[in-house]
Short mmCIF file of C-alpha atoms in Angstrom, two decimals:
data_model
loop_
_atom_site.label_atom_id
_atom_site.label_comp_id
_atom_site.label_asym_id
_atom_site.label_seq_id
_atom_site.Cartn_x
_atom_site.Cartn_y
_atom_site.Cartn_z
CA MET M 414 156.25 143.28 39.40
CA VAL M 415 158.62 140.54 38.99
CA MET M 416 160.84 141.90 41.64
CA LEU M 417 157.85 142.29 43.89
CA ARG M 418 156.62 138.76 43.18
CA SER M 419 160.25 137.61 43.69
CA GLY M 420 160.37 139.34 47.03
CA ILE M 421 157.11 137.95 48.09
CA GLN M 422 158.08 134.57 47.15
CA THR M 423 161.32 134.85 49.07
CA LYS M 424 159.55 135.90 52.08
CA ASP M 425 156.97 133.10 51.73
CA GLY M 426 159.92 130.68 51.34
CA GLU M 427 161.61 131.96 54.48
CA GLY M 428 158.22 131.74 56.37
CA ALA M 429 157.79 128.24 55.29
CA LYS M 430 161.33 127.39 56.52
CA THR M 431 160.61 129.10 59.92
CA ALA M 432 157.36 127.16 60.33
CA ALA M 433 159.03 123.95 59.41
CA ALA M 434 161.71 124.65 61.96
CA SER M 435 159.15 125.51 64.57
CA GLU M 436 157.29 122.21 63.89
CA SER M 437 160.56 120.42 64.13
CA SER M 438 161.41 122.16 67.51
CA ASN M 439 157.86 121.48 68.80
CA GLY M 440 158.29 117.84 67.82
CA SER M 441 161.63 117.59 69.61
CA VAL M 442 160.09 119.02 72.68
CA LYS M 443 157.16 116.55 72.51
CA ASP M 444 159.75 113.75 71.96
CA ILE M 445 161.77 114.87 75.01
CA GLY M 446 158.60 115.18 77.30
CA SER M 447 157.47 111.70 75.92
CA SER M 448 160.80 110.15 76.62
CA ARG M 449 160.81 111.73 80.06
CA ARG M 450 157.36 110.16 80.88
CA VAL M 451 158.55 106.80 79.68
CA GLU M 452 161.71 107.20 81.93
CA GLU M 453 159.45 108.16 84.91
CA ILE M 454 157.14 105.13 84.20
CA SER M 455 160.19 102.91 83.87
CA ASP M 456 161.64 104.21 87.13
CA SER M 457 158.36 103.85 88.89
CA SER M 458 158.04 100.30 87.72
CA LYS M 459 161.58 99.54 88.90
CA VAL M 460 160.79 101.04 92.34
CA ASN M 461 157.58 98.93 92.57
CA LYS M 462 159.51 95.78 91.69
CA MET M 463 162.15 96.48 94.29
CA ARG M 464 159.59 97.25 96.86
CA SER M 465 157.61 94.06 96.16
CA ARG M 466 160.85 91.95 96.24
CA THR M 467 161.87 93.34 99.55
CA GLN M 468 158.40 92.84 101.01
CA ARG M 469 158.35 89.31 99.86
CA VAL M 470 161.99 88.64 101.30
CA VAL M 471 160.98 90.19 104.69
CA PHE M 472 157.54 88.26 104.63
CA LEU M 473 159.15 84.85 104.05
CA SER M 474 161.87 85.54 106.71
CA LEU M 475 159.24 86.44 109.21
CA ILE M 476 157.34 83.16 108.56
CA LEU M 477 160.49 81.18 109.11
CA ASP M 478 161.13 83.01 112.34
CA LEU M 479 157.49 82.65 113.54
CA LEU M 480 157.21 78.98 112.70
CA GLY M 481 160.12 78.37 115.06
CA PHE M 482 159.05 80.84 117.65
CA THR M 483 155.54 79.64 117.96
CA VAL M 484 156.33 75.92 118.28
CA ILE M 485 157.00 76.25 121.97
CA LEU M 486 153.77 77.74 122.94
CA PRO M 487 151.82 74.50 123.47
CA LEU M 488 154.91 72.79 124.83
CA PHE M 489 155.34 74.90 127.91
CA PRO M 490 153.36 72.64 130.33
CA ALA M 491 155.21 69.53 129.14
CA LEU M 492 158.48 71.34 129.32
CA LEU M 493 157.99 72.67 132.83
CA ASN M 494 156.66 69.17 133.90
CA HIS M 495 159.92 67.74 132.44
CA TYR M 496 162.08 70.10 134.36
CA SER M 497 160.12 69.52 137.56
CA GLN M 498 161.45 65.99 137.45
CA HIS M 499 164.74 66.52 135.74
CA ASP M 500 166.46 69.68 136.92
CA SER M 501 170.03 69.34 138.15
CA SER M 502 170.58 73.11 138.66
CA GLY M 503 167.97 73.49 141.57
CA LEU M 504 166.67 76.58 139.82
CA TYR M 505 163.20 75.14 139.13
CA PRO M 506 162.33 74.26 142.72
CA THR M 507 163.47 77.61 143.97
CA LEU M 508 161.37 79.55 141.53
CA LEU M 509 158.44 77.23 142.02
CA SER M 510 158.48 78.06 145.68
CA TRP M 511 158.05 81.72 144.70
CA VAL M 512 155.31 81.01 142.29
CA SER M 513 153.53 78.77 144.84
CA ALA M 514 153.38 81.71 147.32
CA PHE M 515 151.95 83.99 144.62
CA GLN M 516 149.38 81.27 143.64
CA LEU M 517 148.35 80.86 147.32
CA SER M 518 147.81 84.59 147.60
CA LEU M 519 145.51 84.41 144.72
CA GLY M 520 143.76 81.23 145.62
CA ILE M 521 144.89 79.44 142.38
CA PRO M 522 144.61 75.75 142.42
CA ALA M 523 148.02 73.86 142.62
CA ARG M 524 147.33 72.06 139.35
CA PHE M 525 147.93 75.36 137.57
CA HIS M 526 151.61 75.69 138.78
CA SER M 527 153.04 75.06 135.43
CA VAL M 528 150.57 77.37 133.64
CA LEU M 529 151.29 80.39 135.91
CA PHE M 530 154.95 79.55 135.77
CA GLY M 531 154.92 79.53 131.85
CA GLY M 532 153.02 82.87 131.97
CA LEU M 533 155.71 84.42 134.14
CA LEU M 534 158.47 83.19 131.71
CA GLY M 535 156.40 84.65 128.84
CA SER M 536 156.28 87.98 130.76
CA MET M 537 160.04 87.93 131.24
CA PHE M 538 160.45 87.34 127.47
CA SER M 539 158.36 90.35 126.77
CA LEU M 540 160.10 92.42 129.22
CA LEU M 541 163.51 91.68 127.59
CA GLN M 542 161.94 92.67 124.18
CA PHE M 543 160.81 95.89 125.84
CA LEU M 544 164.39 96.67 126.82
CA SER M 545 165.99 95.58 123.64
CA SER M 546 163.67 96.69 120.78
CA PRO M 547 164.47 100.52 120.88
CA LEU M 548 168.23 99.84 121.02
CA THR M 549 167.97 97.51 118.04
CA GLY M 550 166.09 100.04 116.04
CA ALA M 551 168.57 102.85 116.99
CA LEU M 552 171.48 100.74 115.85
CA SER M 553 169.80 99.96 112.47
CA ASP M 554 169.40 103.66 111.93
CA VAL M 555 173.10 104.12 112.04
CA TYR M 556 174.52 100.84 110.61
CA GLY M 557 171.63 99.78 108.37
CA ARG M 558 168.87 97.34 108.65
CA LYS M 559 170.62 94.13 107.11
CA PRO M 560 173.53 93.75 109.49
CA ILE M 561 171.54 94.40 112.60
CA LEU M 562 168.70 92.15 111.68
CA ILE M 563 171.24 89.38 110.78
CA LEU M 564 172.68 89.80 114.36
CA THR M 565 169.24 89.37 115.80
CA LEU M 566 168.63 86.23 113.85
CA VAL M 567 171.96 84.84 115.07
CA GLY M 568 170.91 85.58 118.68
CA VAL M 569 167.64 83.79 118.10
CA ALA M 570 169.46 80.75 116.63
CA CYS M 571 171.70 80.69 119.59
CA SER M 572 168.78 80.76 121.94
CA TYR M 573 167.36 77.62 120.11
CA GLY M 574 170.81 76.03 120.37
CA LEU M 575 170.81 76.44 124.04
CA TRP M 576 167.24 75.13 124.34
CA ALA M 577 168.34 72.08 122.33
CA ALA M 578 171.18 71.57 124.82
CA ALA M 579 169.24 72.49 127.92
CA SER M 580 170.02 69.55 130.24
CA ASN M 581 168.64 71.51 133.23
CA PHE M 582 166.24 74.31 133.80
CA ALA M 583 168.85 77.07 134.31
CA ILE M 584 170.10 76.51 130.65
CA PHE M 585 166.54 76.66 129.39
CA VAL M 586 165.96 79.88 131.23
CA LEU M 587 169.15 81.32 129.67
CA ALA M 588 167.89 80.29 126.34
CA ARG M 589 164.67 82.32 126.95
CA VAL M 590 166.74 85.24 128.21
CA VAL M 591 168.98 85.19 125.00
CA GLY M 592 165.88 84.77 122.83
CA GLY M 593 164.06 87.71 124.39
CA ALA M 594 167.07 90.09 124.35
CA THR M 595 167.73 89.36 120.60
CA LYS M 596 164.19 89.18 119.34
CA GLY M 597 164.44 92.52 117.54
CA ASN M 598 163.96 91.15 113.99
CA VAL M 599 160.17 91.95 114.10
CA SER M 600 160.65 95.69 114.90
CA LEU M 601 163.34 95.79 112.19
CA ALA M 602 160.79 94.14 109.78
CA TYR M 603 158.36 97.04 110.43
CA SER M 604 161.16 99.52 109.74
CA ILE M 605 162.13 97.80 106.53
CA MET M 606 158.43 98.00 105.32
CA THR M 607 158.51 101.70 106.15
CA ASP M 608 161.73 102.24 104.29
CA VAL M 609 160.33 100.86 101.03
CA SER M 610 156.72 102.21 101.22
CA ASP M 611 155.07 105.58 101.08
CA ASN M 612 151.79 106.84 102.65
CA THR M 613 149.72 105.01 99.95
CA THR M 614 151.43 101.58 100.26
CA ARG M 615 152.40 101.51 103.97
CA ALA M 616 149.20 99.76 105.17
CA LYS M 617 149.88 96.93 102.69
CA GLY M 618 153.49 96.43 104.07
CA MET M 619 152.10 96.38 107.79
CA ALA M 620 149.38 94.01 106.65
CA MET M 621 151.88 91.59 105.20
CA ILE M 622 153.71 91.40 108.58
CA GLY M 623 150.27 90.70 110.09
CA VAL M 624 149.64 87.86 107.56
CA ALA M 625 153.10 86.40 108.36
CA PHE M 626 152.07 86.41 112.10
CA SER M 627 148.81 84.74 111.27
CA VAL M 628 150.47 81.95 109.23
CA GLY M 629 153.12 81.52 112.01
CA PHE M 630 150.43 81.28 114.78
CA THR M 631 148.32 79.07 112.58
CA ILE M 632 150.99 76.40 111.82
CA GLY M 633 153.51 76.77 114.57
CA PRO M 634 151.34 75.69 117.67
CA ALA M 635 149.85 72.89 115.56
CA ILE M 636 153.47 71.58 115.11
CA GLY M 637 154.14 72.08 118.74
CA ALA M 638 151.06 70.08 119.78
CA ALA M 639 152.25 67.26 117.33
CA PHE M 640 155.57 67.26 119.04
CA SER M 641 153.87 66.99 122.46
CA ARG M 642 152.28 63.88 121.44
CA TRP M 643 155.50 62.02 120.91
CA GLY M 644 157.17 59.68 123.42
CA SER M 645 158.29 60.47 126.95
CA HIS M 646 161.31 62.60 125.96
CA GLY M 647 161.60 62.33 122.13
CA TRP M 648 159.73 65.60 121.42
CA PHE M 649 162.14 67.65 123.65
CA PRO M 650 165.32 67.68 121.42
CA ALA M 651 163.21 67.38 118.21
CA SER M 652 161.26 70.46 118.81
CA ALA M 653 164.30 72.55 119.66
CA ILE M 654 166.31 71.26 116.65
CA TYR M 655 163.34 71.97 114.45
CA ALA M 656 163.31 75.57 115.53
CA LEU M 657 167.13 75.77 115.27
CA ILE M 658 167.13 74.51 111.69
CA LEU M 659 164.52 77.13 110.76
CA ALA M 660 166.53 79.85 112.38
CA LEU M 661 169.68 78.83 110.52
CA ALA M 662 167.78 78.68 107.23
CA ASN M 663 166.46 82.16 107.87
CA ILE M 664 169.98 83.60 108.47
CA LEU M 665 171.14 82.10 105.09
CA TYR M 666 168.01 83.23 103.31
CA PHE M 667 168.10 86.78 104.57
CA SER M 668 171.85 87.02 104.10
CA VAL M 669 171.53 86.05 100.39
CA PHE M 670 168.30 87.64 99.18
CA PHE M 671 167.83 90.90 101.18
CA THR M 672 169.04 94.16 99.73
CA GLU M 673 169.70 96.92 102.27
CA SER M 674 166.62 99.25 102.47
CA LEU M 675 168.18 102.17 104.25
CA PRO M 676 170.81 104.07 102.05
CA LYS M 677 173.85 105.49 103.85
CA THR M 678 172.66 109.02 102.92
CA MET M 679 169.56 108.47 105.01
CA ARG M 680 171.12 107.07 108.09
CA ARG M 681 171.85 108.77 111.42
CA GLU M 682 175.46 109.63 112.27
CA SER M 683 175.43 108.06 115.72
CA VAL M 684 173.37 106.10 118.11
CA GLY M 685 173.68 108.73 120.82
CA SER M 686 176.74 110.32 122.20
CA ARG M 687 175.32 110.84 125.70
CA LEU M 688 174.23 108.38 128.34
CA SER M 689 170.88 110.20 128.58
CA GLU M 690 170.04 109.44 125.00
CA ALA M 691 170.59 105.68 125.53
CA TRP M 692 168.45 105.91 128.70
CA ASP M 693 165.64 107.49 126.69
CA LEU M 694 165.38 104.31 124.85
CA ILE M 695 164.38 102.19 127.86
CA ASN M 696 162.97 104.80 130.20
CA PRO M 697 159.24 104.26 130.16
CA ARG M 698 158.50 108.04 130.67
CA SER M 699 160.75 108.80 127.66
CA LEU M 700 159.31 106.09 125.55
CA PHE M 701 155.70 107.30 126.05
CA SER M 702 156.95 110.87 125.09
CA PHE M 703 159.09 109.65 122.11
CA THR M 704 162.05 111.60 123.37
CA SER M 705 164.40 109.99 121.13
CA ILE M 706 162.63 111.07 117.94
CA LYS M 707 164.07 114.57 117.13
CA GLY M 708 162.82 117.23 114.81
CA LEU M 709 159.10 116.74 115.56
CA SER M 710 156.92 119.83 116.04
CA LYS M 711 154.96 120.00 119.37
CA GLU M 712 151.70 119.18 117.67
CA GLU M 713 153.10 116.17 115.86
CA ARG M 714 154.80 114.86 118.93
CA GLY M 715 151.51 115.31 120.78
CA ARG M 716 149.64 113.25 118.28
CA LEU M 717 152.36 110.58 118.28
CA MET M 718 152.24 110.36 122.10
CA LYS M 719 148.50 110.00 121.99
CA LEU M 720 148.73 107.19 119.39
CA GLY M 721 151.37 105.45 121.63
CA ARG M 722 149.10 105.57 124.57
CA VAL M 723 146.17 104.08 122.61
CA TYR M 724 148.47 101.38 121.36
CA PHE M 725 149.88 100.50 124.76
CA LEU M 726 146.28 100.41 126.49
CA PHE M 727 144.92 98.29 123.75
CA LEU M 728 147.79 95.75 123.97
CA PHE M 729 147.72 95.77 127.67
CA LEU M 730 144.08 94.67 127.65
CA TYR M 731 144.41 92.49 124.66
CA SER M 732 147.55 90.56 125.78
CA GLY M 733 146.12 90.06 129.28
CA LEU M 734 142.83 88.49 127.98
CA GLU M 735 144.72 86.64 125.21
CA PHE M 736 147.03 85.05 127.99
CA THR M 737 143.97 83.71 129.97
CA LEU M 738 142.16 82.48 126.85
CA THR M 739 143.48 79.04 127.25
CA PHE M 740 142.31 78.88 130.88
CA VAL M 741 138.77 79.93 129.81
CA THR M 742 138.59 77.09 127.10
CA HIS M 743 140.00 74.50 129.57
CA HIS M 744 137.61 75.32 132.37
CA LYS M 745 134.40 75.95 130.39
CA HIS M 746 134.96 73.78 127.37
CA ASN M 747 137.32 71.08 128.56
CA TYR M 748 139.87 71.77 125.79
CA ASP M 749 143.04 69.70 125.69
CA SER M 750 146.21 70.65 123.83
CA MET M 751 144.94 69.49 120.42
CA ASP M 752 141.70 71.45 120.93
CA GLN M 753 143.83 74.44 121.87
CA ALA M 754 145.89 73.99 118.59
CA ARG M 755 142.74 73.72 116.61
CA MET M 756 141.42 76.92 118.19
CA PHE M 757 144.85 78.75 117.22
CA THR M 758 144.61 77.46 113.84
CA PHE M 759 141.13 78.86 113.36
CA LEU M 760 142.28 82.25 114.63
CA GLY M 761 145.31 82.30 112.41
CA LEU M 762 143.26 81.55 109.35
CA VAL M 763 140.64 84.30 110.12
CA MET M 764 143.59 86.77 110.79
CA ALA M 765 145.41 85.89 107.60
CA GLY M 766 142.16 86.23 105.65
CA THR M 767 141.38 89.63 107.10
CA GLN M 768 144.90 90.99 106.84
CA GLY M 769 145.73 89.48 103.39
CA GLY M 770 142.35 89.97 101.84
CA TYR M 771 141.35 93.44 103.28
CA VAL M 772 143.98 95.26 105.35
CA ARG M 773 146.82 95.05 102.82
CA ARG M 774 144.46 96.69 100.20
CA ILE M 775 144.09 99.80 102.10
CA GLN M 776 145.98 102.48 100.25
CA GLN M 777 144.66 105.62 101.63
CA GLY M 778 145.74 108.18 104.11
CA SER M 779 145.59 108.52 107.97
CA GLU M 780 141.89 109.08 108.15
CA ILE M 781 141.14 105.55 106.45
CA LEU M 782 143.71 104.03 108.70
CA LYS M 783 142.06 105.61 111.66
CA ALA M 784 138.69 104.65 110.74
CA THR M 785 139.74 101.01 110.25
CA ALA M 786 141.40 100.86 113.58
CA ASN M 787 138.21 102.32 115.18
CA ARG M 788 136.32 99.40 113.68
CA GLY M 789 138.75 96.88 115.00
CA LEU M 790 138.52 98.48 118.48
CA LEU M 791 134.64 98.31 118.50
CA LEU M 792 134.74 94.75 117.51
CA MET M 793 137.02 93.73 120.48
CA ILE M 794 134.17 94.78 122.86
CA PRO M 795 131.58 92.02 121.97
CA SER M 796 134.35 89.49 121.08
CA PHE M 797 135.70 89.31 124.79
CA ILE M 798 132.34 89.56 126.20
CA LEU M 799 131.17 86.48 124.06
CA VAL M 800 134.27 84.42 124.83
CA GLY M 801 133.77 84.99 128.52
CA VAL M 802 130.08 84.27 128.91
CA SER M 803 129.49 81.77 126.13
CA GLU M 804 128.81 78.13 127.23
CA SER M 805 128.60 76.68 123.67
CA SER M 806 131.08 76.19 120.92
CA LEU M 807 128.91 78.41 118.67
CA GLY M 808 129.10 81.36 121.11
CA LEU M 809 132.83 80.80 121.73
CA TYR M 810 133.71 80.69 118.09
CA THR M 811 131.63 83.68 117.26
CA GLY M 812 133.52 85.65 119.79
CA LEU M 813 136.84 84.32 118.60
CA THR M 814 135.93 85.34 114.97
CA LEU M 815 135.30 88.99 116.07
CA TYR M 816 138.51 88.82 118.26
CA ALA M 817 140.52 87.76 115.25
CA ILE M 818 139.02 90.34 112.80
CA GLY M 819 139.28 93.19 115.32
CA SER M 820 142.85 92.63 116.25
CA SER M 821 143.83 92.20 112.52
CA LEU M 822 142.40 95.64 111.80
CA MET M 823 143.74 97.40 114.89
CA VAL M 824 147.37 96.45 115.16
CA PRO M 825 148.70 96.99 111.53
CA CYS M 826 146.63 100.30 111.09
CA LEU M 827 147.88 101.76 114.30
CA THR M 828 151.46 100.89 113.28
CA ALA M 829 151.02 102.33 109.92
CA LEU M 830 149.74 105.56 111.49
CA ALA M 831 152.74 105.75 113.78
CA SER M 832 155.15 105.04 110.93
CA CYS M 833 153.92 108.29 109.27
CA HIS M 834 155.62 110.41 111.87
CA GLY M 835 159.22 111.45 112.03
CA ALA M 836 162.09 111.64 109.41
CA ALA M 837 163.26 108.62 107.44
CA SER M 838 166.50 108.56 109.52
CA HIS M 839 164.45 108.07 112.70
CA LYS M 840 162.07 105.40 111.52
CA GLY M 841 164.00 102.50 112.98
CA THR M 842 164.05 104.28 116.39
CA LEU M 843 160.47 105.12 116.19
CA LEU M 844 159.26 101.70 115.40
CA GLY M 845 161.67 100.19 117.84
CA ILE M 846 160.09 102.31 120.50
CA TRP M 847 156.65 101.32 119.26
CA ARG M 848 157.49 97.59 119.51
CA SER M 849 158.98 98.27 122.99
CA LEU M 850 155.65 99.82 124.08
CA GLY M 851 153.95 96.70 122.88
CA ALA M 852 156.35 94.51 124.63
CA LEU M 853 155.84 96.42 127.93
CA ALA M 854 152.08 96.06 127.62
CA ARG M 855 152.58 92.35 126.98
CA ALA M 856 154.86 92.03 130.00
CA ILE M 857 152.31 93.60 132.42
CA GLY M 858 149.06 92.69 130.94
CA PRO M 859 149.06 88.92 131.58
CA ILE M 860 150.00 89.31 135.27
CA VAL M 861 147.35 91.91 135.96
CA THR M 862 144.62 90.08 134.16
CA SER M 863 145.53 86.76 135.92
CA VAL M 864 144.79 88.56 139.20
CA GLY M 865 141.42 89.60 137.87
CA PHE M 866 140.67 86.18 136.35
CA TRP M 867 141.22 84.23 139.56
CA SER M 868 139.61 86.76 141.83
CA LEU M 869 136.56 87.69 139.83
CA GLY M 870 136.18 84.57 137.53
CA ALA M 871 136.32 84.36 133.75
CA GLU M 872 132.99 85.91 133.02
CA TRP M 873 133.49 89.14 134.99
CA CYS M 874 137.15 89.42 133.87
CA TYR M 875 136.29 89.13 130.12
CA VAL M 876 133.23 91.36 130.39
CA LEU M 877 135.15 94.17 132.23
CA GLY M 878 138.09 93.67 129.81
CA GLY M 879 135.81 94.07 126.80
CA ILE M 880 134.06 97.10 128.17
CA SER M 881 137.39 98.59 128.89
CA MET M 882 138.29 98.66 125.25
CA ILE M 883 136.01 101.70 125.01
CA ILE M 884 138.78 103.73 126.68
CA PRO M 885 141.36 103.43 123.92
CA TRP M 886 138.62 103.98 121.39
CA PHE M 887 137.65 107.26 123.03
CA MET M 888 141.45 108.22 123.08
CA LEU M 889 141.86 107.43 119.41
CA GLN M 890 138.94 109.89 118.39
CA SER M 891 141.08 112.85 119.31
CA TYR M 892 144.05 111.84 117.33
#
């Protein structure tokens, strides 16, 4: 009995030891699992902090850039009037004779020489962006975002330096050429936002870019209008030097505070070893088919192509009507430069509120982005009709409000949808092509719409333009 009891006691003791060891092992597993969860949370927190920091750096860099870029918008008439009287190069009268022939063919009053001239210069700027944006994006996919973006900022600063030293019209046009050819920082900003975001946070990054645009277009034109009220020639060097100082500050700021967002392991090996690959980046047919984006399935490429066509058609209509907006307010509401500045300030505030308060909070997938873009497109229809037919300030500003909200919903959501396609190593190229499609639309839209404006009148031009927004809306439904 003693031995039996002893044996039983021994077995019980071994069982107790085994149970204790098991509990200790389970506790260790729990501790390991708990520590892993803590590490995952810590890593996630670090990623979120790095993402937020990068987004803030890009946001402020864009504001610095756009405050300098938009200051010239209300100065175009004064600048062209200045060069009409002080051009030692002879370029202004030569080009003016061509513009005059174009105006006569459309029956445009002679007093709009400078306005149409400014529009043609703006189209040239957009055309150069169209040519350079895909190349800039492709280079950044190989060499990284930071060095290429800094190069674009240096180019922008050089264009402002040329503007400040533009003693004749030829140098001023050269400044616009340099500025348009190197204005790739915006497309790279989209690429950076894509680098540091995922499908749930991408809309927020795109909306932050939209907010930066809104802030720039709210403050910049107002500063430009203030410069235009200076003495006979004091505003000319002051406005250019102001833009140059902002550009130099932007170069320093971005160089110091931005951390590369595209790791070397995710970069492409080369921009393109064949001439045909380079041509794909500027050939409109290849752009619309996104030929440079490799590795896409037939179905995904088809969806991306359809999205690109929607974006192009929307911006073609939008930019054309946007360009003639100042004509409408001048003719129907007798707006001067300060009235125009107040109008742009209002538009910028509404856009900033929409993108900062609503669009950046969208954290869902493609269906939500598509639905939001649909709402934006539908708002554009009554907005342009109201702007075109309204005789009162109430009707005008009602249309402008819908216009600002609609465009604020449409552009960032479509861009976020496009950025969901393709591999990480091709995002810069993809968004460079995307920006280039927009630049091409902005290069063509104002010229085509001007023909409609002066041949049909403001009312019919805006009514037809607004109704035409139904076309990209229908196209978007099948995406």
